[in-house]
C-alpha cells in the first residue's frame, strides 16, 4: 500500500548527529526554534525516540525536559507531543480526558471511533503501564448508559471479520426498525450492529439502508438519539465511511469556530502525520474548497504555525 503520511522516516538518519544539532540549538543565550522545529517535524516518531536516547547518552539529560525549559506556549506543547511515542500520546490524551474535572467526551469519541483494533489493544496496554489503572474501568467510572456500552464494545477491538452477505439487508432493516421504524428507539440494536460488524460489512449495510429508507443512517441517528451517544454513533459511521474525511471535518471545525481549538488541531496533526495526512488534505480540499495548509496559516501564528505547516506537508 502506498504511504499516505506527510511525515516519513528521514533517509540518512543519524540520531547522534541530530542530538548534537538540538543541543547546539538550545545552548547559550537564546534558542534556535527554527532548527528545532525543522529537525523534529522531518523525523518519524520512531526516529525521535532514537534521538531522545542519543541525547541522553551524549549529554546526560532528558531531551524533553531540555526542550521544555527552552520553549513555551503552544509551540512547546506541540514539540513535547511530537516527542511522545504515538500510542503513549493517545493513552495520555485519554487519561487527561478522563482525569480532569468532568470528562472530555470529544477526545474519547475521536480516539475510540477512529483507531484500528490493533491500536486500541496497544493503547489499553500502555494506559495500564503508564497510569496504573484499566482504561475500561476509568471509562466506566466516567460515563453511563448506552454511550458507555458502545465505548466498552469499541474498547474490545473485536469487530467481526469480512462481509456477511446474508446479513446486510437484515442489519439495514433492523437498524430501520430500531429507529425510524418505531416509536422510541432500540439503542441496543444500533450499538451492537455499529460496534461489532466489520467496517466493510457496515459500508454495505449503510448502502442498503439508504435504498430501503431513502435516507442516510446519519439522519436516523440524529433523529433518534441525543448527546454523547449520538456523537459517538455518528463518529463511528463517519469513520466507517472514511477516516480521512472524519479527520478533515474535525480539523475544519477546530479552526472555523470562534477561537481555534488548539488541542484538537494539534492532536490530529500529530496523530495522523504518519498515517493518512495526504488523504486528509485531499478530503479537506474536496469538502471545503480550501487547502488545509492555508487554513492553518490563517488560524495560527509563530513557530507553532510553522511546525504545523511542516506536519501538513504541503499546500494543495
Short mmCIF file of N, CA, C and O in Angstrom, two decimals, residues 68-149:
data_model
loop_
_atom_site.label_atom_id
_atom_site.label_comp_id
_atom_site.label_asym_id
_atom_site.label_seq_id
_atom_site.Cartn_x
_atom_site.Cartn_y
_atom_site.Cartn_z
N UNK A 68 11.50 21.57 27.04
CA UNK A 68 10.51 22.30 27.83
C UNK A 68 11.09 23.55 28.46
O UNK A 68 10.42 24.57 28.58
N UNK A 69 12.34 23.46 28.89
CA UNK A 69 12.92 24.62 29.57
C UNK A 69 13.28 25.74 28.58
O UNK A 69 13.46 26.89 28.97
N UNK A 70 13.36 25.41 27.29
CA UNK A 70 13.72 26.41 26.28
C UNK A 70 12.52 26.99 25.54
O UNK A 70 12.59 28.06 24.97
N UNK A 71 11.43 26.22 25.49
CA UNK A 71 10.29 26.63 24.66
C UNK A 71 9.11 27.03 25.54
O UNK A 71 9.13 26.81 26.74
N UNK A 72 8.07 27.56 24.93
CA UNK A 72 6.90 27.93 25.71
C UNK A 72 5.63 27.84 24.90
O UNK A 72 5.67 27.66 23.69
N UNK A 73 4.51 27.96 25.58
CA UNK A 73 3.21 28.06 24.92
C UNK A 73 2.82 26.87 24.07
O UNK A 73 3.21 25.73 24.33
N UNK A 74 2.05 27.17 23.03
CA UNK A 74 1.54 26.11 22.15
C UNK A 74 2.67 25.39 21.43
O UNK A 74 2.59 24.19 21.16
N UNK A 75 3.71 26.15 21.09
CA UNK A 75 4.84 25.54 20.38
C UNK A 75 5.48 24.46 21.25
O UNK A 75 5.77 23.36 20.78
N UNK A 76 5.66 24.77 22.53
CA UNK A 76 6.20 23.77 23.46
C UNK A 76 5.30 22.53 23.52
O UNK A 76 5.77 21.40 23.43
N UNK A 77 4.00 22.75 23.67
CA UNK A 77 3.06 21.62 23.75
C UNK A 77 3.15 20.74 22.52
O UNK A 77 3.12 19.50 22.62
N UNK A 78 3.25 21.38 21.36
CA UNK A 78 3.32 20.64 20.11
C UNK A 78 4.60 19.80 20.03
O UNK A 78 4.57 18.62 19.68
N UNK A 79 5.73 20.41 20.37
CA UNK A 79 7.02 19.71 20.30
C UNK A 79 7.06 18.55 21.30
O UNK A 79 7.50 17.44 20.99
N UNK A 80 6.55 18.78 22.51
CA UNK A 80 6.54 17.72 23.53
C UNK A 80 5.67 16.56 23.05
O UNK A 80 6.03 15.38 23.18
N UNK A 81 4.52 16.87 22.43
CA UNK A 81 3.65 15.81 21.90
C UNK A 81 4.33 15.05 20.77
O UNK A 81 4.21 13.83 20.66
N UNK A 82 5.08 15.77 19.93
CA UNK A 82 5.81 15.11 18.83
C UNK A 82 6.87 14.14 19.37
O UNK A 82 7.17 13.14 18.74
N UNK A 83 7.40 14.46 20.53
CA UNK A 83 8.45 13.62 21.13
C UNK A 83 7.89 12.41 21.87
O UNK A 83 8.62 11.57 22.35
N UNK A 84 6.58 12.35 22.00
CA UNK A 84 5.93 11.26 22.74
C UNK A 84 5.61 10.10 21.80
O UNK A 84 5.06 10.33 20.72
N UNK A 85 5.97 8.84 22.16
CA UNK A 85 5.59 7.71 21.29
C UNK A 85 4.08 7.75 21.01
O UNK A 85 3.30 8.09 21.90
N UNK A 86 3.68 7.45 19.76
CA UNK A 86 2.29 7.74 19.37
C UNK A 86 1.23 7.02 20.20
O UNK A 86 0.21 7.63 20.53
N UNK A 87 1.46 5.76 20.56
CA UNK A 87 0.45 5.06 21.37
C UNK A 87 0.35 5.69 22.76
O UNK A 87 -0.74 5.86 23.31
N UNK A 88 1.50 6.10 23.30
CA UNK A 88 1.51 6.77 24.60
C UNK A 88 0.79 8.12 24.51
O UNK A 88 0.09 8.53 25.43
N UNK A 89 0.95 8.79 23.38
CA UNK A 89 0.26 10.08 23.18
C UNK A 89 -1.25 9.87 23.24
O UNK A 89 -1.96 10.60 23.93
N UNK A 90 -1.74 8.85 22.54
CA UNK A 90 -3.18 8.52 22.60
C UNK A 90 -3.61 8.19 24.02
O UNK A 90 -4.64 8.68 24.50
N UNK A 91 -2.84 7.34 24.69
CA UNK A 91 -3.18 6.92 26.05
C UNK A 91 -3.22 8.13 26.99
O UNK A 91 -4.14 8.27 27.81
N UNK A 92 -2.25 9.04 26.83
CA UNK A 92 -2.20 10.23 27.70
C UNK A 92 -3.38 11.16 27.43
O UNK A 92 -3.94 11.76 28.36
N UNK A 93 -3.75 11.29 26.15
CA UNK A 93 -4.90 12.12 25.81
C UNK A 93 -6.18 11.56 26.44
O UNK A 93 -7.02 12.30 26.95
N UNK A 94 -6.30 10.24 26.41
CA UNK A 94 -7.48 9.60 27.03
C UNK A 94 -7.45 9.81 28.54
O UNK A 94 -8.48 10.12 29.16
N UNK A 95 -6.29 9.62 29.12
CA UNK A 95 -6.16 9.77 30.58
C UNK A 95 -6.54 11.18 31.00
O UNK A 95 -7.28 11.39 31.96
N UNK A 96 -6.02 12.15 30.25
CA UNK A 96 -6.31 13.55 30.54
C UNK A 96 -7.81 13.84 30.39
O UNK A 96 -8.41 14.56 31.17
N UNK A 97 -8.43 13.20 29.38
CA UNK A 97 -9.85 13.46 29.14
C UNK A 97 -10.73 12.86 30.24
O UNK A 97 -11.85 13.30 30.48
N UNK A 98 -10.21 11.83 30.93
CA UNK A 98 -10.99 11.18 31.98
C UNK A 98 -10.67 11.71 33.37
O UNK A 98 -11.49 11.66 34.27
N UNK A 99 -9.44 12.19 33.54
CA UNK A 99 -8.99 12.51 34.89
C UNK A 99 -9.19 13.96 35.29
O UNK A 99 -8.98 14.33 36.43
N UNK A 100 -9.56 14.81 34.33
CA UNK A 100 -9.77 16.21 34.68
C UNK A 100 -11.10 16.38 35.40
O UNK A 100 -11.77 15.41 35.73
N UNK A 101 -11.47 17.63 35.61
CA UNK A 101 -12.81 17.88 36.14
C UNK A 101 -13.78 17.67 34.98
O UNK A 101 -13.64 18.30 33.94
N UNK A 102 -14.69 16.77 35.13
CA UNK A 102 -15.59 16.46 34.01
C UNK A 102 -14.84 15.66 32.96
O UNK A 102 -13.62 15.52 33.02
N UNK A 103 -15.55 15.12 32.01
CA UNK A 103 -14.95 14.25 31.01
C UNK A 103 -14.91 14.98 29.68
O UNK A 103 -15.89 15.61 29.29
N UNK A 104 -13.78 14.89 28.99
CA UNK A 104 -13.71 15.47 27.66
C UNK A 104 -14.17 14.41 26.65
O UNK A 104 -13.37 13.66 26.11
N UNK A 105 -15.48 14.37 26.45
CA UNK A 105 -16.05 13.30 25.62
C UNK A 105 -15.60 13.36 24.17
O UNK A 105 -15.49 12.33 23.51
N UNK A 106 -15.32 14.56 23.67
CA UNK A 106 -14.88 14.68 22.28
C UNK A 106 -13.60 13.87 22.02
O UNK A 106 -13.45 13.27 20.97
N UNK A 107 -12.70 13.90 23.00
CA UNK A 107 -11.43 13.16 22.85
C UNK A 107 -11.68 11.65 22.88
O UNK A 107 -11.16 10.90 22.06
N UNK A 108 -12.49 11.22 23.84
CA UNK A 108 -12.84 9.80 23.95
C UNK A 108 -13.43 9.31 22.64
O UNK A 108 -13.05 8.26 22.11
N UNK A 109 -14.39 10.08 22.13
CA UNK A 109 -15.10 9.70 20.91
C UNK A 109 -14.15 9.67 19.72
O UNK A 109 -14.12 8.70 18.96
N UNK A 110 -13.35 10.72 19.57
CA UNK A 110 -12.44 10.79 18.42
C UNK A 110 -11.48 9.60 18.39
O UNK A 110 -11.31 8.95 17.36
N UNK A 111 -10.86 9.31 19.52
CA UNK A 111 -9.85 8.25 19.53
C UNK A 111 -10.48 6.87 19.39
O UNK A 111 -10.06 6.06 18.56
N UNK A 112 -11.53 6.60 20.16
CA UNK A 112 -12.10 5.24 20.12
C UNK A 112 -12.84 4.94 18.82
O UNK A 112 -12.94 3.79 18.40
N UNK A 113 -13.36 5.97 18.16
CA UNK A 113 -14.07 5.72 16.89
C UNK A 113 -13.11 5.55 15.73
O UNK A 113 -13.44 4.90 14.74
N UNK A 114 -11.90 6.12 15.82
CA UNK A 114 -11.04 6.19 14.63
C UNK A 114 -9.85 5.23 14.63
O UNK A 114 -9.27 4.97 13.58
N UNK A 115 -9.44 4.73 15.79
CA UNK A 115 -8.23 3.90 15.81
C UNK A 115 -8.53 2.47 15.38
O UNK A 115 -9.64 1.98 15.52
N UNK A 116 -7.50 1.81 14.84
CA UNK A 116 -7.67 0.41 14.42
C UNK A 116 -7.77 -0.48 15.66
O UNK A 116 -7.38 -0.07 16.76
N UNK A 117 -8.22 -1.70 15.46
CA UNK A 117 -8.36 -2.61 16.59
C UNK A 117 -7.01 -2.90 17.25
O UNK A 117 -6.90 -2.97 18.47
N UNK A 118 -5.96 -3.01 16.41
CA UNK A 118 -4.61 -3.27 16.96
C UNK A 118 -4.18 -2.07 17.82
O UNK A 118 -3.63 -2.25 18.90
N UNK A 119 -4.43 -0.87 17.31
CA UNK A 119 -4.05 0.33 18.07
C UNK A 119 -4.77 0.38 19.41
O UNK A 119 -4.17 0.71 20.44
N UNK A 120 -6.05 0.04 19.40
CA UNK A 120 -6.82 0.10 20.65
C UNK A 120 -6.24 -0.88 21.68
O UNK A 120 -6.08 -0.55 22.85
N UNK A 121 -5.88 -2.07 21.21
CA UNK A 121 -5.28 -3.06 22.13
C UNK A 121 -3.96 -2.54 22.71
O UNK A 121 -3.69 -2.70 23.90
N UNK A 122 -3.15 -1.89 21.86
CA UNK A 122 -1.88 -1.30 22.33
C UNK A 122 -2.14 -0.17 23.33
O UNK A 122 -1.46 -0.05 24.34
N UNK A 123 -3.12 0.68 23.01
CA UNK A 123 -3.44 1.81 23.88
C UNK A 123 -3.81 1.30 25.28
O UNK A 123 -3.36 1.84 26.29
N UNK A 124 -4.62 0.24 25.33
CA UNK A 124 -5.05 -0.32 26.62
C UNK A 124 -3.84 -0.77 27.44
O UNK A 124 -3.73 -0.50 28.64
N UNK A 125 -2.89 -1.44 26.77
CA UNK A 125 -1.68 -1.92 27.45
C UNK A 125 -0.84 -0.76 28.00
O UNK A 125 -0.41 -0.76 29.15
N UNK A 126 -0.60 0.23 27.14
CA UNK A 126 0.24 1.37 27.52
C UNK A 126 -0.44 2.18 28.63
O UNK A 126 0.21 2.65 29.57
N UNK A 127 -1.75 2.30 28.55
CA UNK A 127 -2.52 3.05 29.57
C UNK A 127 -2.31 2.41 30.95
O UNK A 127 -2.05 3.09 31.93
N UNK A 128 -2.43 1.09 30.98
CA UNK A 128 -2.27 0.34 32.24
C UNK A 128 -0.87 0.54 32.81
O UNK A 128 -0.67 0.82 33.99
N UNK A 129 0.12 0.42 31.91
CA UNK A 129 1.52 0.52 32.33
C UNK A 129 1.83 1.94 32.83
O UNK A 129 2.51 2.13 33.84
N UNK A 130 1.32 2.91 32.12
CA UNK A 130 1.66 4.31 32.40
C UNK A 130 0.88 4.88 33.58
O UNK A 130 1.42 5.64 34.38
N UNK A 131 -0.40 4.54 33.68
CA UNK A 131 -1.27 5.19 34.67
C UNK A 131 -1.76 4.25 35.76
O UNK A 131 -2.53 4.64 36.64
N UNK A 132 -1.33 2.99 35.69
CA UNK A 132 -1.63 2.05 36.76
C UNK A 132 -3.11 1.73 36.94
O UNK A 132 -3.51 1.22 37.97
N UNK A 133 -3.93 2.05 35.94
CA UNK A 133 -5.34 1.64 36.05
C UNK A 133 -5.84 1.18 34.69
O UNK A 133 -5.20 1.42 33.68
N UNK A 134 -6.97 0.51 34.72
CA UNK A 134 -7.51 -0.03 33.46
C UNK A 134 -8.33 1.05 32.76
O UNK A 134 -9.20 1.68 33.37
N UNK A 135 -8.08 1.21 31.47
CA UNK A 135 -8.81 2.20 30.68
C UNK A 135 -10.32 1.95 30.76
O UNK A 135 -11.12 2.87 30.95
N UNK A 136 -10.71 0.68 30.65
CA UNK A 136 -12.14 0.37 30.67
C UNK A 136 -12.78 0.79 32.00
O UNK A 136 -13.86 1.37 32.03
N UNK A 137 -12.07 0.51 33.08
CA UNK A 137 -12.58 0.87 34.41
C UNK A 137 -12.73 2.39 34.53
O UNK A 137 -13.73 2.89 35.03
N UNK A 138 -11.73 3.13 34.05
CA UNK A 138 -11.80 4.59 34.12
C UNK A 138 -12.93 5.15 33.26
O UNK A 138 -13.60 6.10 33.64
N UNK A 139 -13.12 4.55 32.07
CA UNK A 139 -14.21 5.00 31.20
C UNK A 139 -15.56 4.71 31.85
O UNK A 139 -16.46 5.54 31.86
N UNK A 140 -15.68 3.51 32.46
CA UNK A 140 -16.96 3.16 33.11
C UNK A 140 -17.24 4.05 34.31
O UNK A 140 -18.39 4.32 34.64
N UNK A 141 -16.18 4.51 34.97
CA UNK A 141 -16.36 5.40 36.11
C UNK A 141 -16.84 6.79 35.70
O UNK A 141 -17.39 7.53 36.51
N UNK A 142 -16.62 7.13 34.44
CA UNK A 142 -16.90 8.49 33.98
C UNK A 142 -18.07 8.62 33.01
O UNK A 142 -18.43 9.72 32.60
N UNK A 143 -18.62 7.48 32.58
CA UNK A 143 -19.69 7.53 31.57
C UNK A 143 -20.83 6.63 32.01
O UNK A 143 -20.69 5.86 32.97
N UNK A 144 -21.94 6.68 31.30
CA UNK A 144 -23.06 5.82 31.70
C UNK A 144 -23.93 5.45 30.51
O UNK A 144 -23.74 5.95 29.40
N UNK A 145 -24.87 4.57 30.77
CA UNK A 145 -25.90 4.24 29.80
C UNK A 145 -25.41 3.62 28.50
O UNK A 145 -24.38 2.94 28.47
N UNK A 146 -26.16 3.88 27.43
CA UNK A 146 -25.84 3.29 26.12
C UNK A 146 -24.52 3.81 25.58
O UNK A 146 -23.80 3.10 24.88
N UNK A 147 -24.22 5.04 25.91
CA UNK A 147 -22.94 5.65 25.49
C UNK A 147 -21.77 4.83 26.06
O UNK A 147 -20.86 4.44 25.33
N UNK A 148 -21.86 4.56 27.36
CA UNK A 148 -20.82 3.74 27.99
C UNK A 148 -20.73 2.36 27.34
O UNK A 148 -19.64 1.86 27.07
N UNK A 149 -21.87 1.76 27.07
CA UNK A 149 -21.86 0.41 26.48
C UNK A 149 -21.14 0.36 25.14
O UNK A 149 -20.38 -0.55 24.86
#
